[in-house]
């Protein structure tokens, strides 16, 4: 599976609020950083994702464009929160380890 396909699967898994699925996709050394959150390590990143999921009714990640260069994917995303109550345009930079797990 290509890194772009893995990234699309990640966005679906996130949209489904599937923490177990995310755990399978994440490296133990994963890091998460955005305008509001900074977490390092599998346990802390899963906790941060759980907090996001608990604070929204729905979250839908819609990839607009996805680019891949070696072990990095850059995705332009529209994130729909609570069925259109809020919409965010973001850029995700996703790095992968040698086992194609998200770092």
Short mmCIF file of N, CA, C and O in Angstrom, two decimals:
data_model
loop_
_atom_site.label_atom_id
_atom_site.label_comp_id
_atom_site.label_asym_id
_atom_site.label_seq_id
_atom_site.Cartn_x
_atom_site.Cartn_y
_atom_site.Cartn_z
N UNK A 1 0.85 -1.17 0.00
CA UNK A 1 0.00 0.00 0.00
C UNK A 1 0.90 1.24 0.00
O UNK A 1 1.85 1.32 0.76
N UNK A 2 0.58 2.20 -0.82
CA UNK A 2 1.37 3.42 -0.90
C UNK A 2 1.12 4.30 0.33
O UNK A 2 0.11 4.15 1.03
N UNK A 3 2.03 5.22 0.57
CA UNK A 3 1.87 6.13 1.70
C UNK A 3 0.64 7.03 1.54
O UNK A 3 0.00 7.40 2.52
N UNK A 4 0.32 7.35 0.31
CA UNK A 4 -0.90 8.14 0.07
C UNK A 4 -2.14 7.31 0.45
O UNK A 4 -3.05 7.81 1.11
N UNK A 5 -2.16 6.04 0.08
CA UNK A 5 -3.29 5.18 0.44
C UNK A 5 -3.37 5.00 1.96
O UNK A 5 -4.46 5.02 2.54
N UNK A 6 -2.22 4.83 2.62
CA UNK A 6 -2.20 4.72 4.08
C UNK A 6 -2.74 6.00 4.71
O UNK A 6 -3.52 5.96 5.67
N UNK A 7 -2.34 7.14 4.16
CA UNK A 7 -2.83 8.43 4.68
C UNK A 7 -4.34 8.56 4.52
O UNK A 7 -5.02 9.00 5.45
N UNK A 8 -4.87 8.15 3.40
CA UNK A 8 -6.32 8.19 3.20
C UNK A 8 -7.02 7.29 4.21
O UNK A 8 -8.07 7.65 4.76
N UNK A 9 -6.45 6.13 4.47
CA UNK A 9 -7.00 5.22 5.47
C UNK A 9 -6.94 5.86 6.87
O UNK A 9 -7.88 5.74 7.66
N UNK A 10 -5.85 6.56 7.14
CA UNK A 10 -5.71 7.28 8.41
C UNK A 10 -6.82 8.32 8.57
O UNK A 10 -7.45 8.42 9.62
N UNK A 11 -7.08 9.10 7.51
CA UNK A 11 -8.12 10.12 7.59
C UNK A 11 -9.50 9.49 7.84
O UNK A 11 -10.31 10.02 8.60
N UNK A 12 -9.77 8.35 7.21
CA UNK A 12 -11.04 7.64 7.44
C UNK A 12 -11.13 7.14 8.87
O UNK A 12 -12.16 7.26 9.52
N UNK A 13 -10.03 6.57 9.35
CA UNK A 13 -10.00 6.03 10.71
C UNK A 13 -10.21 7.14 11.73
O UNK A 13 -10.96 6.98 12.70
N UNK A 14 -9.56 8.28 11.51
CA UNK A 14 -9.73 9.44 12.38
C UNK A 14 -11.18 9.92 12.33
O UNK A 14 -11.79 10.18 13.37
N UNK A 15 -11.75 10.02 11.14
CA UNK A 15 -13.13 10.47 10.99
C UNK A 15 -14.12 9.54 11.69
O UNK A 15 -15.17 9.98 12.15
N UNK A 16 -13.77 8.28 11.78
CA UNK A 16 -14.60 7.29 12.46
C UNK A 16 -14.37 7.27 13.97
O UNK A 16 -14.97 6.44 14.67
N UNK A 17 -13.47 8.13 14.45
CA UNK A 17 -13.12 8.20 15.88
C UNK A 17 -12.66 6.84 16.40
O UNK A 17 -12.98 6.45 17.52
N UNK A 18 -11.91 6.13 15.58
CA UNK A 18 -11.48 4.76 15.89
C UNK A 18 -10.08 4.77 16.52
O UNK A 18 -9.07 4.68 15.83
N UNK A 19 -10.04 4.88 17.85
CA UNK A 19 -8.75 4.92 18.56
C UNK A 19 -7.95 3.63 18.38
O UNK A 19 -6.73 3.68 18.27
N UNK A 20 -8.62 2.49 18.34
CA UNK A 20 -7.90 1.22 18.16
C UNK A 20 -7.26 1.14 16.78
O UNK A 20 -6.14 0.69 16.63
N UNK A 21 -8.00 1.61 15.78
CA UNK A 21 -7.45 1.65 14.43
C UNK A 21 -6.27 2.59 14.33
O UNK A 21 -5.27 2.29 13.69
N UNK A 22 -6.39 3.75 14.99
CA UNK A 22 -5.29 4.72 14.99
C UNK A 22 -4.05 4.13 15.66
O UNK A 22 -2.94 4.28 15.17
N UNK A 23 -4.27 3.46 16.78
CA UNK A 23 -3.15 2.85 17.50
C UNK A 23 -2.35 1.91 16.60
O UNK A 23 -1.12 1.87 16.65
N UNK A 24 -3.04 1.17 15.75
CA UNK A 24 -2.38 0.25 14.82
C UNK A 24 -1.56 0.99 13.76
O UNK A 24 -0.58 0.47 13.26
N UNK A 25 -1.98 2.20 13.45
CA UNK A 25 -1.32 2.97 12.39
C UNK A 25 -0.15 3.80 12.91
O UNK A 25 0.69 4.23 12.13
N UNK A 26 -0.11 4.05 14.23
CA UNK A 26 0.87 4.95 14.81
C UNK A 26 2.13 4.22 15.25
O UNK A 26 2.07 3.14 15.82
N UNK A 27 3.27 4.88 15.06
CA UNK A 27 4.55 4.44 15.62
C UNK A 27 4.53 4.75 17.11
O UNK A 27 3.85 5.69 17.55
N UNK A 28 5.28 4.01 17.89
CA UNK A 28 5.39 4.31 19.33
C UNK A 28 6.04 5.68 19.55
O UNK A 28 5.88 6.28 20.61
N UNK A 29 6.74 6.19 18.54
CA UNK A 29 7.44 7.47 18.63
C UNK A 29 6.65 8.62 17.97
O UNK A 29 7.23 9.68 17.68
N UNK A 30 5.37 8.43 17.75
CA UNK A 30 4.55 9.44 17.07
C UNK A 30 4.57 10.78 17.82
O UNK A 30 4.73 10.82 19.04
N UNK A 31 4.42 11.86 17.05
CA UNK A 31 4.28 13.19 17.64
C UNK A 31 3.15 13.91 16.92
O UNK A 31 2.92 13.71 15.73
N UNK A 32 2.45 14.72 17.70
CA UNK A 32 1.32 15.48 17.19
C UNK A 32 1.51 16.92 17.61
O UNK A 32 1.74 17.21 18.77
N UNK A 33 1.42 17.82 16.63
CA UNK A 33 1.53 19.24 16.95
C UNK A 33 0.60 20.00 16.01
O UNK A 33 0.65 19.83 14.80
N UNK A 34 -0.24 20.83 16.64
CA UNK A 34 -1.05 21.75 15.85
C UNK A 34 -1.18 23.05 16.62
O UNK A 34 -0.42 23.29 17.56
N UNK A 35 -2.13 23.89 16.24
CA UNK A 35 -2.28 25.20 16.86
C UNK A 35 -2.70 25.12 18.33
O UNK A 35 -2.57 26.09 19.07
N UNK A 36 -3.16 23.94 18.77
CA UNK A 36 -3.72 23.82 20.11
C UNK A 36 -3.10 22.69 20.94
O UNK A 36 -3.18 22.71 22.16
N UNK A 37 -2.50 21.72 20.29
CA UNK A 37 -2.06 20.49 20.95
C UNK A 37 -0.61 20.20 20.60
O UNK A 37 -0.19 20.37 19.46
N UNK A 38 0.12 19.71 21.59
CA UNK A 38 1.43 19.13 21.33
C UNK A 38 1.55 17.89 22.20
O UNK A 38 1.40 17.96 23.42
N UNK A 39 1.76 16.74 21.57
CA UNK A 39 1.86 15.47 22.28
C UNK A 39 2.96 14.63 21.64
O UNK A 39 3.17 14.68 20.43
N UNK A 40 3.64 13.85 22.49
CA UNK A 40 4.72 12.97 22.01
C UNK A 40 4.54 11.59 22.60
O UNK A 40 4.22 11.46 23.78
N UNK A 41 4.73 10.58 21.77
CA UNK A 41 4.61 9.20 22.21
C UNK A 41 3.20 8.67 22.00
O UNK A 41 2.22 9.43 22.00
N UNK A 42 3.10 7.38 21.81
CA UNK A 42 1.84 6.73 21.45
C UNK A 42 0.74 7.02 22.47
O UNK A 42 -0.37 7.43 22.12
N UNK A 43 1.01 6.84 23.74
CA UNK A 43 -0.01 7.03 24.77
C UNK A 43 -0.53 8.46 24.80
O UNK A 43 -1.75 8.69 24.84
N UNK A 44 0.36 9.45 24.75
CA UNK A 44 -0.06 10.85 24.80
C UNK A 44 -0.83 11.27 23.54
O UNK A 44 -1.79 12.03 23.63
N UNK A 45 -0.41 10.78 22.39
CA UNK A 45 -1.11 11.14 21.15
C UNK A 45 -2.49 10.50 21.12
O UNK A 45 -3.48 11.14 20.73
N UNK A 46 -2.60 9.26 21.56
CA UNK A 46 -3.92 8.62 21.63
C UNK A 46 -4.83 9.37 22.61
O UNK A 46 -6.01 9.56 22.35
N UNK A 47 -4.27 9.80 23.73
CA UNK A 47 -5.04 10.58 24.71
C UNK A 47 -5.53 11.89 24.09
O UNK A 47 -6.68 12.30 24.31
N UNK A 48 -4.66 12.56 23.34
CA UNK A 48 -5.03 13.82 22.68
C UNK A 48 -6.15 13.57 21.67
O UNK A 48 -7.11 14.36 21.59
N UNK A 49 -6.05 12.49 20.90
CA UNK A 49 -7.09 12.17 19.93
C UNK A 49 -8.40 11.84 20.64
O UNK A 49 -9.48 12.28 20.22
N UNK A 50 -8.33 11.09 21.73
CA UNK A 50 -9.53 10.76 22.49
C UNK A 50 -10.21 12.03 22.98
O UNK A 50 -11.44 12.16 22.90
N UNK A 51 -9.43 12.99 23.44
CA UNK A 51 -9.98 14.26 23.91
C UNK A 51 -10.68 15.00 22.77
O UNK A 51 -11.78 15.56 22.96
N UNK A 52 -10.08 15.00 21.60
CA UNK A 52 -10.72 15.63 20.43
C UNK A 52 -12.06 14.95 20.16
O UNK A 52 -13.08 15.61 20.00
N UNK A 53 -12.05 13.62 20.10
CA UNK A 53 -13.26 12.87 19.78
C UNK A 53 -14.38 13.10 20.80
O UNK A 53 -15.56 13.15 20.44
N UNK A 54 -14.01 13.23 22.07
CA UNK A 54 -15.01 13.44 23.12
C UNK A 54 -15.61 14.84 23.08
O UNK A 54 -16.69 15.06 23.61
N UNK A 55 -14.92 15.77 22.44
CA UNK A 55 -15.38 17.16 22.41
C UNK A 55 -16.09 17.57 21.14
O UNK A 55 -16.46 18.75 20.99
N UNK A 56 -16.30 16.63 20.24
CA UNK A 56 -17.07 16.91 19.02
C UNK A 56 -18.08 15.79 18.80
O UNK A 56 -17.84 14.64 19.15
N UNK A 57 -19.21 16.17 18.27
CA UNK A 57 -20.22 15.16 17.93
C UNK A 57 -19.74 14.36 16.72
O UNK A 57 -19.77 13.13 16.72
N UNK A 58 -19.32 15.07 15.68
CA UNK A 58 -18.78 14.42 14.48
C UNK A 58 -17.54 15.19 14.02
O UNK A 58 -17.42 16.39 14.26
N UNK A 59 -16.68 14.46 13.35
CA UNK A 59 -15.52 15.09 12.71
C UNK A 59 -15.26 14.32 11.42
O UNK A 59 -15.23 13.09 11.41
N UNK A 60 -15.16 15.05 10.34
CA UNK A 60 -14.96 14.43 9.03
C UNK A 60 -13.76 15.07 8.35
O UNK A 60 -13.75 16.28 8.13
N UNK A 61 -12.75 14.27 8.04
CA UNK A 61 -11.55 14.76 7.38
C UNK A 61 -11.68 14.47 5.89
O UNK A 61 -11.79 13.31 5.48
N UNK A 62 -11.66 15.53 5.10
CA UNK A 62 -11.79 15.41 3.64
C UNK A 62 -10.51 15.88 2.97
O UNK A 62 -10.23 17.08 2.96
N UNK A 63 -9.73 14.93 2.43
CA UNK A 63 -8.51 15.34 1.72
C UNK A 63 -8.86 16.07 0.42
O UNK A 63 -9.69 15.61 -0.36
N UNK A 64 -8.24 17.22 0.23
CA UNK A 64 -8.42 17.98 -1.01
C UNK A 64 -7.29 17.67 -1.99
O UNK A 64 -7.53 17.47 -3.17
N UNK A 65 -6.07 17.66 -1.47
CA UNK A 65 -4.87 17.32 -2.25
C UNK A 65 -3.92 16.55 -1.34
O UNK A 65 -3.82 16.85 -0.16
N UNK A 66 -3.23 15.56 -1.91
CA UNK A 66 -2.25 14.79 -1.15
C UNK A 66 -1.00 14.62 -1.99
O UNK A 66 -1.08 14.25 -3.16
N UNK A 67 0.14 14.92 -1.37
CA UNK A 67 1.43 14.82 -2.03
C UNK A 67 2.35 13.92 -1.22
O UNK A 67 2.29 13.92 0.01
N UNK A 68 3.20 13.17 -1.91
CA UNK A 68 4.13 12.26 -1.24
C UNK A 68 5.54 12.49 -1.77
O UNK A 68 5.76 12.58 -2.97
N UNK A 69 6.48 12.60 -0.83
CA UNK A 69 7.90 12.69 -1.16
C UNK A 69 8.66 11.81 -0.17
O UNK A 69 8.69 12.11 1.02
N UNK A 70 9.21 10.74 -0.65
CA UNK A 70 9.94 9.75 0.15
C UNK A 70 9.06 9.27 1.31
O UNK A 70 8.04 8.65 1.07
N UNK A 71 9.42 9.58 2.57
CA UNK A 71 8.68 9.10 3.74
C UNK A 71 7.73 10.14 4.32
O UNK A 71 7.31 10.02 5.47
N UNK A 72 7.40 11.15 3.54
CA UNK A 72 6.55 12.23 4.02
C UNK A 72 5.36 12.44 3.09
O UNK A 72 5.51 12.44 1.87
N UNK A 73 4.20 12.61 3.71
CA UNK A 73 2.99 12.96 2.97
C UNK A 73 2.54 14.33 3.47
O UNK A 73 2.52 14.60 4.67
N UNK A 74 2.18 15.19 2.53
CA UNK A 74 1.62 16.49 2.85
C UNK A 74 0.20 16.48 2.28
O UNK A 74 -0.01 16.19 1.11
N UNK A 75 -0.77 16.78 3.16
CA UNK A 75 -2.17 16.73 2.74
C UNK A 75 -2.87 18.04 3.06
O UNK A 75 -2.80 18.53 4.19
N UNK A 76 -3.53 18.57 2.06
CA UNK A 76 -4.40 19.72 2.25
C UNK A 76 -5.78 19.15 2.60
O UNK A 76 -6.34 18.35 1.84
N UNK A 77 -6.30 19.54 3.76
CA UNK A 77 -7.52 18.93 4.28
C UNK A 77 -8.58 19.96 4.61
O UNK A 77 -8.27 21.06 5.06
N UNK A 78 -9.82 19.56 4.42
CA UNK A 78 -10.94 20.29 4.96
C UNK A 78 -11.50 19.42 6.08
O UNK A 78 -11.82 18.25 5.86
N UNK A 79 -11.59 19.98 7.28
CA UNK A 79 -12.11 19.22 8.41
C UNK A 79 -13.46 19.81 8.80
O UNK A 79 -13.56 20.99 9.16
N UNK A 80 -14.48 18.99 8.68
CA UNK A 80 -15.85 19.38 9.00
C UNK A 80 -16.15 18.90 10.42
O UNK A 80 -16.01 17.72 10.73
N UNK A 81 -16.55 19.82 11.28
CA UNK A 81 -16.82 19.50 12.68
C UNK A 81 -18.30 19.71 12.96
O UNK A 81 -18.88 20.74 12.60
N UNK A 82 -18.89 18.70 13.60
CA UNK A 82 -20.30 18.75 14.02
C UNK A 82 -21.24 19.07 12.87
O UNK A 82 -22.08 19.96 12.95
N UNK A 83 -21.08 18.30 11.80
CA UNK A 83 -21.98 18.39 10.64
C UNK A 83 -22.14 19.81 10.11
O UNK A 83 -23.24 20.30 9.94
N UNK A 84 -21.00 20.45 9.88
CA UNK A 84 -21.01 21.76 9.24
C UNK A 84 -21.02 22.95 10.17
O UNK A 84 -20.98 24.09 9.71
N UNK A 85 -21.05 22.72 11.48
CA UNK A 85 -21.02 23.86 12.41
C UNK A 85 -19.71 24.61 12.33
O UNK A 85 -19.65 25.81 12.56
N UNK A 86 -18.65 23.88 12.03
CA UNK A 86 -17.33 24.50 11.90
C UNK A 86 -16.57 23.78 10.79
O UNK A 86 -16.67 22.56 10.64
N UNK A 87 -15.80 24.52 10.04
CA UNK A 87 -14.99 23.95 8.98
C UNK A 87 -13.59 24.55 9.06
O UNK A 87 -13.44 25.77 9.19
N UNK A 88 -12.59 23.69 9.01
CA UNK A 88 -11.20 24.13 9.08
C UNK A 88 -10.48 23.70 7.81
O UNK A 88 -10.68 22.58 7.33
N UNK A 89 -9.64 24.56 7.29
CA UNK A 89 -8.73 24.19 6.22
C UNK A 89 -7.35 24.09 6.85
O UNK A 89 -6.88 25.05 7.46
N UNK A 90 -6.73 22.92 6.74
CA UNK A 90 -5.43 22.69 7.36
C UNK A 90 -4.51 21.95 6.41
O UNK A 90 -4.94 21.34 5.43
N UNK A 91 -3.23 22.01 6.73
CA UNK A 91 -2.22 21.22 6.04
C UNK A 91 -1.65 20.25 7.07
O UNK A 91 -1.19 20.66 8.13
N UNK A 92 -1.69 18.97 6.78
CA UNK A 92 -1.07 17.95 7.62
C UNK A 92 0.23 17.51 6.96
O UNK A 92 0.26 17.24 5.75
N UNK A 93 1.26 17.43 7.77
CA UNK A 93 2.54 16.86 7.33
C UNK A 93 2.70 15.58 8.12
O UNK A 93 2.79 15.60 9.35
N UNK A 94 2.70 14.46 7.42
CA UNK A 94 2.74 13.15 8.07
C UNK A 94 4.03 12.46 7.66
O UNK A 94 4.28 12.25 6.47
N UNK A 95 4.82 12.10 8.66
CA UNK A 95 6.04 11.36 8.41
C UNK A 95 5.81 9.89 8.77
O UNK A 95 5.06 9.60 9.70
N UNK A 96 6.48 9.01 8.04
CA UNK A 96 6.33 7.57 8.25
C UNK A 96 7.70 6.97 8.60
O UNK A 96 8.73 7.39 8.08
N UNK A 97 7.66 5.94 9.47
CA UNK A 97 8.89 5.21 9.79
C UNK A 97 9.10 4.12 8.74
O UNK A 97 8.36 4.02 7.76
N UNK A 98 10.10 3.28 8.94
CA UNK A 98 10.45 2.25 7.97
C UNK A 98 9.40 1.14 7.87
O UNK A 98 9.44 0.34 6.94
N UNK A 99 8.49 1.09 8.83
CA UNK A 99 7.42 0.10 8.81
C UNK A 99 6.09 0.71 8.32
O UNK A 99 5.04 0.10 8.47
N UNK A 100 6.18 1.92 7.75
CA UNK A 100 5.02 2.67 7.28
C UNK A 100 4.02 2.99 8.38
O UNK A 100 2.82 3.08 8.15
N UNK A 101 4.54 3.17 9.59
CA UNK A 101 3.74 3.64 10.72
C UNK A 101 3.92 5.16 10.81
O UNK A 101 4.98 5.70 10.50
N UNK A 102 2.88 5.84 11.25
CA UNK A 102 2.90 7.30 11.33
C UNK A 102 3.75 7.73 12.52
O UNK A 102 3.54 7.28 13.63
N UNK A 103 4.71 8.62 12.22
CA UNK A 103 5.59 9.15 13.26
C UNK A 103 5.02 10.42 13.88
O UNK A 103 4.45 11.24 13.28
#
